Amino acid sequence: MEILQWILGLGASVMLPIIMFVFAMIMGAGFTKSFRSGITIGIGFTGINLVINLLTSSLGPASIAMTERLGLNLTIIDIGWPAMSAISWAWVAAGLLIPVVLVINFIMLSLKLTKTMNVDLWNFWQFSFIGAAVTATSGSVMWGMVAASVAAVIALLLADYTQKYIENYFGMPGISFPHLTALGFMPLVIPLNWIFDRIPGINKLYASPDTIRKKFGIFGEPMIMGIIIGALLGILAGFGVSEVLKLAIAMASVMFIMPKMVAILMEGLIPVSEAAREFMAKKFAGREIFIGLDAAVSLGEPSVIAVGLLMVPITIILAFIVPGNQLLPFADLAVIPFIVCLITAMSKGNVIRSLMISTIVMAIVLVFATNLAPAETIMAKTAGVTLPDGATLIGNLDRANLITWLLVKFFSLFK
């Protein structure tokens, strides 16, 4: 576990370049191209993390102020995904999980059950969370491992299914997202999208960053949209003029810089993807293979960030009105763009459709987060984590998705 924690402690910005360098070498890209691609990917991912940190640090104070103004009295503390990932990796079987998931992926690739090779090792913690939650509620490590393995299989299958949206909408050929934060509500989003396509009136509603830009000129540009959304959030939080302006510029920066960071990441990924396609063409008669990555690479799309930011005040309002919710959304509000990225892609960038579906999804997220909080609290205590002052239960938005909830509830029935 100490070795595992040291490797994981390197973070995705270090792990991903190393993994991609080794992968590119295996695919025959050559040392120079592989090394350059790995470093470029690391730089791009570092840039993305810097922008996400800016988003988190800016949204935090605004979300606290908004919840105070609404008078929310909720008892479950949202500790955020970074803390929950550390707790998940502390699961007793976490060290075994990584090789198990890699073997599952290799077997499925060999049997042509998936086209995705999941190199996003850091986010294996999402599978570990499911295993740890099952163990916390049932007491069974074995069933926890089974649940985590099933989650890995589902992630690969859904990554294949959604790859066409990633390629067509985000312009990322050969890339898929075996990332449960993005995939977790696909069993609900797919039928919802189908239903909305067939409701007269609603199926005609359409607004994308491009159409907004054409209609409103400069006010439709991503950075100006960021200023408007940031100012709106600041006003809802009751900030003074200076704080509103700072938040507006911060959100404009996120909207403007994020696409450039993703472009750097893609500059490193393209040679690796091309080498993989050439390798598969030579060795497996043109068989297609997808590289499974963190959904963070989708955040360069303006509509994803726009929908994600607009969902922040909506989620806080939902926390107040959704029956049964006891979670105070805070630390994981910056995760919302990850949750809505595939919703936006499947809606073809339609901001209106994306907001409607995302509102339904986030209402359910709050219910699931409340329901999973007892298990997460047991996980934290087992890991020796001290709860925040005054907190009796902890939770997070990131793991409160449909697939995770169903797997935890089902496999917790077994002892």
Coordinates of C-alpha atoms in Angstrom, one line a residue:
M1 CA 0.0 0.0 0.0
E2 CA 2.9 2.4 0.7
I3 CA 4.3 1.7 -2.8
L4 CA 0.8 2.2 -4.3
Q5 CA 0.2 5.5 -2.3
W6 CA 3.6 6.8 -3.5
I7 CA 2.8 6.1 -7.1
L8 CA -0.7 7.6 -6.8
G9 CA 0.8 10.5 -4.9
L10 CA 2.6 11.5 -8.2
G11 CA -0.8 12.6 -9.4
A12 CA -2.3 12.3 -12.9
S13 CA 0.0 15.0 -14.3
V14 CA 3.0 12.7 -13.7
M15 CA 1.4 9.3 -14.1
L16 CA -0.3 10.0 -17.4
P17 CA 2.8 11.2 -19.3
I18 CA 4.7 8.1 -18.0
I19 CA 1.9 5.7 -19.0
M20 CA 1.5 7.4 -22.4
F21 CA 5.2 7.3 -23.1
V22 CA 5.4 3.6 -22.4
F23 CA 2.2 3.0 -24.4
A24 CA 3.5 5.0 -27.4
M25 CA 6.8 3.1 -27.3
I26 CA 4.9 -0.2 -27.4
M27 CA 2.9 1.1 -30.3
G28 CA 6.1 1.8 -32.2
A29 CA 6.1 5.6 -32.1
G30 CA 9.8 5.8 -31.4
F31 CA 11.6 7.3 -28.4
T32 CA 11.7 11.0 -29.6
K33 CA 8.0 11.1 -30.6
S34 CA 6.9 9.1 -27.5
F35 CA 8.9 11.3 -25.1
R36 CA 7.8 14.5 -26.6
S37 CA 4.1 13.4 -26.6
G38 CA 4.4 12.3 -22.9
I39 CA 5.8 15.6 -21.8
T40 CA 3.3 17.6 -23.9
I41 CA 0.4 15.6 -22.4
G42 CA 1.8 16.3 -18.9
I43 CA 2.0 20.0 -19.6
G44 CA -1.5 20.0 -20.9
F45 CA -2.9 18.1 -18.0
T46 CA -1.1 20.4 -15.6
G47 CA -2.6 23.4 -17.3
I48 CA -6.1 21.8 -17.1
N49 CA -5.6 21.2 -13.3
L50 CA -4.5 24.8 -12.8
V51 CA -7.7 26.0 -14.5
I52 CA -9.8 23.6 -12.5
N53 CA -8.1 24.8 -9.3
L54 CA -9.0 28.4 -10.3
L55 CA -12.6 27.3 -10.8
T56 CA -12.7 25.5 -7.4
S57 CA -11.2 28.3 -5.5
S58 CA -13.4 30.9 -7.1
L59 CA -16.7 28.9 -6.7
G60 CA -16.0 27.9 -3.1
P61 CA -16.6 31.3 -1.4
A62 CA -19.5 32.0 -3.8
S63 CA -21.3 28.7 -3.1
I64 CA -20.9 29.2 0.7
A65 CA -22.3 32.7 0.4
M66 CA -25.2 31.5 -1.7
T67 CA -26.1 28.7 0.7
E68 CA -26.0 31.1 3.6
R69 CA -28.3 33.6 1.8
L70 CA -30.7 30.8 1.1
G71 CA -30.6 29.7 4.8
L72 CA -29.8 26.1 4.0
N73 CA -29.5 23.9 7.1
L74 CA -28.1 20.7 5.8
T75 CA -26.3 18.2 7.9
I76 CA -24.1 16.2 5.4
I77 CA -20.8 17.9 4.6
D78 CA -19.6 17.7 1.0
I79 CA -15.9 17.0 1.4
G80 CA -15.1 16.8 -2.4
W81 CA -13.6 14.2 -4.6
P82 CA -9.9 14.7 -3.7
A83 CA -10.6 13.7 -0.1
M84 CA -12.9 10.9 -1.1
S85 CA -10.4 9.5 -3.6
A86 CA -7.8 9.3 -0.7
I87 CA -10.4 7.6 1.4
S88 CA -11.2 5.2 -1.4
W89 CA -7.5 4.3 -2.0
A90 CA -7.3 3.4 1.7
W91 CA -9.6 0.5 1.1
V92 CA -8.0 -2.8 2.2
A93 CA -8.2 -4.3 -1.3
A94 CA -7.2 -1.1 -3.3
G95 CA -3.7 -2.4 -4.0
L96 CA -5.1 -5.5 -5.7
L97 CA -7.7 -3.6 -7.6
I98 CA -5.4 -1.9 -10.1
P99 CA -4.0 -5.2 -11.6
V100 CA -7.4 -6.8 -11.5
V101 CA -8.9 -3.9 -13.6
L102 CA -6.0 -4.0 -16.0
V103 CA -6.4 -7.7 -16.5
I104 CA -10.1 -7.3 -17.1
N105 CA -9.4 -4.6 -19.7
F106 CA -6.8 -6.9 -21.4
I107 CA -9.2 -9.9 -21.5
M108 CA -12.1 -7.7 -22.9
L109 CA -9.8 -6.3 -25.5
S110 CA -8.6 -9.8 -26.5
L111 CA -12.1 -11.1 -26.7
K112 CA -13.2 -8.0 -28.7
L113 CA -15.7 -7.1 -25.9
T114 CA -14.4 -3.6 -25.8
K115 CA -12.3 -1.2 -28.0
T116 CA -11.2 0.9 -25.1
M117 CA -7.8 0.6 -23.4
N118 CA -8.2 2.5 -20.1
V119 CA -5.0 4.3 -19.4
D120 CA -6.6 6.6 -16.8
L121 CA -5.2 4.7 -13.8
W122 CA -5.6 7.6 -11.4
N123 CA -9.4 7.4 -11.8
F124 CA -9.5 3.7 -10.9
W125 CA -10.3 5.2 -7.5
Q126 CA -13.8 5.4 -8.7
F127 CA -13.9 1.6 -8.9
S128 CA -12.2 1.5 -5.5
F129 CA -14.9 3.7 -4.0
I130 CA -17.6 1.2 -5.0
G131 CA -15.6 -1.7 -3.5
A132 CA -14.9 0.2 -0.3
A133 CA -18.6 1.3 0.0
V134 CA -19.8 -2.3 -0.4
T135 CA -17.3 -3.4 2.2
A136 CA -18.4 -0.7 4.5
T137 CA -22.0 -1.6 4.3
S138 CA -21.8 -5.4 3.9
G139 CA -18.5 -6.2 5.7
S140 CA -17.4 -8.3 2.7
V141 CA -14.2 -7.5 0.9
M142 CA -14.8 -10.2 -1.7
W143 CA -18.2 -8.7 -2.8
G144 CA -16.6 -5.3 -2.8
M145 CA -14.0 -6.5 -5.3
V146 CA -16.7 -8.1 -7.4
A147 CA -18.7 -4.8 -7.4
A148 CA -15.6 -2.8 -8.3
S149 CA -14.8 -5.2 -11.2
V150 CA -18.3 -5.0 -12.5
A151 CA -18.0 -1.2 -12.5
A152 CA -14.8 -1.4 -14.5
V153 CA -16.6 -3.6 -17.1
I154 CA -19.6 -1.2 -17.3
A155 CA -17.2 1.8 -17.7
L156 CA -15.5 0.1 -20.7
L157 CA -18.8 -0.8 -22.4
L158 CA -20.3 2.7 -21.9
A159 CA -17.0 4.3 -23.0
D160 CA -17.3 2.4 -26.3
Y161 CA -21.0 3.5 -26.7
T162 CA -20.3 7.2 -26.0
Q163 CA -17.1 7.4 -28.1
K164 CA -18.9 8.5 -31.2
Y165 CA -20.2 11.5 -29.3
I166 CA -16.7 12.3 -28.1
E167 CA -15.3 12.0 -31.7
N168 CA -18.1 13.9 -33.4
Y169 CA -18.7 16.7 -30.9
F170 CA -15.4 17.2 -29.2
G171 CA -13.4 16.4 -32.3
M172 CA -11.3 13.7 -30.6
P173 CA -10.9 10.6 -32.8
G174 CA -9.8 7.5 -31.0
I175 CA -10.5 8.9 -27.5
S176 CA -13.1 7.5 -25.1
F177 CA -14.0 8.3 -21.5
P178 CA -14.2 5.2 -19.2
H179 CA -14.8 7.8 -16.5
L180 CA -17.8 7.1 -14.2
T181 CA -18.3 10.7 -13.3
A182 CA -19.2 11.4 -16.9
L183 CA -20.8 8.0 -17.6
G184 CA -22.6 7.5 -14.4
F185 CA -26.0 8.7 -15.5
M186 CA -25.9 7.4 -19.1
P187 CA -28.7 4.8 -18.4
L188 CA -30.9 7.8 -17.6
V189 CA -29.6 10.4 -20.0
I190 CA -29.9 8.3 -23.1
P191 CA -33.7 7.7 -22.7
L192 CA -34.2 11.3 -21.5
N193 CA -32.6 12.7 -24.7
W194 CA -34.8 10.3 -26.8
I195 CA -37.9 11.6 -25.0
F196 CA -37.0 15.3 -25.4
D197 CA -36.5 14.7 -29.1
R198 CA -40.1 13.7 -29.4
I199 CA -41.8 16.4 -27.3
P200 CA -43.3 19.0 -29.6
G201 CA -41.9 22.5 -28.8
I202 CA -39.1 21.3 -26.5
N203 CA -37.5 19.5 -29.4
K204 CA -37.3 22.8 -31.3
L205 CA -35.5 24.7 -28.5
Y206 CA -31.9 25.2 -29.3
A207 CA -29.0 27.4 -28.2
S208 CA -25.3 26.7 -28.5
P209 CA -22.3 29.0 -28.0
D210 CA -22.1 29.4 -31.8
T211 CA -25.7 30.5 -32.2
I212 CA -25.5 32.7 -29.1
R213 CA -22.3 34.3 -30.6
K214 CA -24.0 34.9 -33.9
K215 CA -27.1 36.4 -32.3
F216 CA -25.5 38.5 -29.6
G217 CA -22.1 39.2 -31.1
I218 CA -19.3 39.9 -28.6
F219 CA -21.7 39.0 -25.8
G220 CA -21.9 35.5 -27.1
E221 CA -18.1 34.9 -27.0
P222 CA -16.9 32.3 -24.4
M223 CA -14.9 34.8 -22.3
I224 CA -17.8 37.3 -22.3
M225 CA -20.2 34.5 -21.3
G226 CA -17.8 33.7 -18.5
I227 CA -17.9 37.3 -17.3
I228 CA -21.7 37.3 -17.4
I229 CA -22.0 34.0 -15.6
G230 CA -19.3 34.9 -13.0
A231 CA -21.0 38.3 -12.3
L232 CA -24.4 36.5 -12.0
L233 CA -22.9 34.0 -9.5
G234 CA -21.3 36.9 -7.5
I235 CA -24.6 38.8 -7.4
L236 CA -26.5 35.7 -6.2
A237 CA -23.9 35.2 -3.5
G238 CA -24.4 38.8 -2.3
F239 CA -20.9 39.9 -3.0
G240 CA -19.8 43.5 -3.1
V241 CA -18.7 45.1 -6.4
S242 CA -15.0 44.2 -6.1
E243 CA -15.8 40.5 -5.3
V244 CA -18.3 40.3 -8.2
L245 CA -15.7 41.7 -10.6
K246 CA -13.0 39.3 -9.4
L247 CA -15.3 36.3 -9.8
A248 CA -16.4 37.5 -13.2
I249 CA -12.8 37.7 -14.4
A250 CA -12.0 34.4 -12.9
M251 CA -14.9 32.7 -14.8
A252 CA -13.9 34.5 -18.0
S253 CA -10.4 33.2 -17.5
V254 CA -11.7 29.6 -17.1
M255 CA -13.7 29.9 -20.3
F256 CA -10.8 31.4 -22.3
I257 CA -7.9 29.4 -21.0
M258 CA -9.4 25.9 -20.7
P259 CA -9.7 25.3 -24.5
K260 CA -6.1 26.3 -24.9
M261 CA -4.9 23.8 -22.2
V262 CA -7.0 21.0 -23.8
A263 CA -5.4 21.9 -27.2
I264 CA -2.0 21.4 -25.7
L265 CA -3.1 18.1 -24.3
M266 CA -4.5 17.0 -27.6
E267 CA -1.2 18.0 -29.3
G268 CA 0.5 15.4 -27.3
L269 CA -2.3 12.8 -27.7
I270 CA -2.6 12.9 -31.5
P271 CA 0.8 11.2 -32.2
V272 CA 0.0 8.5 -29.7
S273 CA -3.4 7.9 -31.1
E274 CA -2.0 7.7 -34.7
A275 CA 0.6 5.3 -33.6
A276 CA -2.0 3.1 -31.9
R277 CA -4.1 3.1 -35.0
E278 CA -1.1 2.1 -37.2
F279 CA -0.1 -0.6 -34.7
M280 CA -3.6 -2.1 -34.6
A281 CA -3.9 -1.9 -38.4
K282 CA -0.6 -4.0 -38.8
K283 CA -1.2 -6.5 -36.0
F284 CA -4.9 -6.9 -35.9
A285 CA -6.1 -6.3 -39.5
G286 CA -7.2 -2.7 -39.0
R287 CA -9.0 -3.3 -35.7
E288 CA -10.0 -0.1 -34.0
I289 CA -8.8 0.8 -30.5
F290 CA -9.7 3.8 -28.3
I291 CA -7.5 5.4 -25.7
G292 CA -9.6 5.8 -22.5
L293 CA -8.8 9.1 -20.8
D294 CA -10.1 11.4 -18.0
A295 CA -13.2 13.4 -19.0
A296 CA -11.2 16.5 -18.1
V297 CA -10.1 16.7 -21.8
S298 CA -13.7 17.6 -22.7
L299 CA -13.7 20.8 -20.6
G300 CA -12.2 22.8 -23.4
E301 CA -15.6 22.9 -25.1
P302 CA -17.3 26.3 -24.2
S303 CA -20.8 24.7 -24.0
V304 CA -19.6 22.2 -21.3
I305 CA -18.1 24.9 -19.1
A306 CA -21.1 27.2 -19.7
V307 CA -23.6 24.5 -18.7
G308 CA -21.4 23.5 -15.8
L309 CA -21.2 27.0 -14.4
L310 CA -24.9 27.7 -14.9
M311 CA -25.7 24.4 -13.0
V312 CA -23.9 25.7 -9.9
P313 CA -26.7 28.1 -8.7
I314 CA -29.3 25.6 -9.9
T315 CA -27.7 22.8 -7.9
I316 CA -27.7 25.0 -4.7
I317 CA -31.3 25.8 -5.2
L318 CA -32.1 22.1 -5.8
A319 CA -30.4 21.3 -2.5
F320 CA -33.0 23.5 -0.9
I321 CA -36.1 22.1 -2.6
V322 CA -35.3 18.4 -3.4
P323 CA -37.2 16.2 -0.9
G324 CA -34.9 14.2 1.4
N325 CA -31.7 16.0 0.5
Q326 CA -29.4 16.5 3.4
L327 CA -26.1 17.3 1.6
L328 CA -24.7 20.8 1.6
P329 CA -23.1 21.1 -1.9
F330 CA -19.8 22.9 -1.7
A331 CA -16.4 21.2 -2.4
D332 CA -17.6 19.2 -5.4
L333 CA -19.5 22.0 -7.2
A334 CA -16.4 22.3 -9.6
V335 CA -17.1 18.6 -10.6
I336 CA -20.4 19.6 -12.3
P337 CA -18.7 20.2 -15.7
F338 CA -17.4 16.6 -15.5
I339 CA -20.9 15.3 -14.8
V340 CA -22.5 17.3 -17.7
C341 CA -19.8 16.9 -20.3
L342 CA -21.4 13.9 -22.1
I343 CA -24.9 15.2 -21.5
T344 CA -23.8 18.3 -23.5
A345 CA -22.2 16.2 -26.2
M346 CA -25.2 14.0 -26.6
S347 CA -27.3 17.2 -26.8
K348 CA -25.1 18.3 -29.6
G349 CA -24.0 21.4 -27.7
N350 CA -27.6 22.5 -27.1
V351 CA -27.3 24.5 -23.9
I352 CA -31.1 24.5 -23.3
R353 CA -31.5 20.8 -23.6
S354 CA -28.3 20.2 -21.6
L355 CA -29.6 22.4 -18.8
M356 CA -32.9 20.6 -18.7
I357 CA -31.4 17.1 -18.5
S358 CA -28.6 18.3 -16.1
T359 CA -31.2 19.7 -13.7
I360 CA -32.9 16.3 -13.5
V361 CA -29.6 14.6 -13.1
M362 CA -28.3 16.9 -10.3
A363 CA -31.6 16.6 -8.4
I364 CA -31.0 12.8 -8.3
V365 CA -27.3 13.3 -7.5
L366 CA -28.3 15.1 -4.3
V367 CA -30.6 12.2 -3.3
F368 CA -28.0 9.6 -4.0
A369 CA -25.3 11.6 -2.2
T370 CA -27.6 11.8 0.9
N371 CA -28.2 8.0 0.7
L372 CA -24.5 7.1 0.3
A373 CA -23.3 9.4 3.1
P374 CA -23.5 6.7 5.9
A375 CA -21.3 4.3 3.9
E376 CA -18.9 7.1 3.0
T377 CA -18.7 8.1 6.7
I378 CA -17.8 4.5 7.7
M379 CA -15.2 4.4 4.9
A380 CA -13.6 7.6 6.3
K381 CA -13.6 6.3 9.9
T382 CA -12.1 3.0 8.7
A383 CA -9.4 4.9 6.9
G384 CA -8.6 6.9 10.1
V385 CA -9.8 10.2 8.6
T386 CA -11.0 12.8 11.1
L387 CA -14.4 14.2 10.2
P388 CA -14.7 18.0 9.7
D389 CA -15.7 19.9 12.9
G390 CA -19.3 19.5 13.7
A391 CA -19.9 16.9 11.0
T392 CA -21.6 13.6 11.7
L393 CA -22.0 12.5 8.1
I394 CA -19.8 13.3 5.0
G395 CA -20.6 12.9 1.3
N396 CA -19.7 14.2 -2.1
L397 CA -21.4 14.9 -5.5
D398 CA -18.8 13.2 -7.6
R399 CA -19.6 9.6 -6.6
A400 CA -23.4 10.1 -6.4
N401 CA -24.3 8.7 -9.8
L402 CA -26.8 6.1 -10.9
I403 CA -24.3 3.3 -11.8
T404 CA -22.3 3.7 -8.6
W405 CA -25.4 3.9 -6.4
L406 CA -27.0 0.8 -8.0
L407 CA -23.8 -1.3 -7.7
V408 CA -23.3 -0.3 -4.1
K409 CA -26.9 -1.0 -3.1
F410 CA -27.0 -4.3 -5.0
F411 CA -23.8 -5.9 -3.8
S412 CA -24.3 -4.7 -0.3
L413 CA -27.1 -7.2 -0.1
F414 CA -24.5 -10.0 0.0
K415 CA -22.6 -10.7 3.2

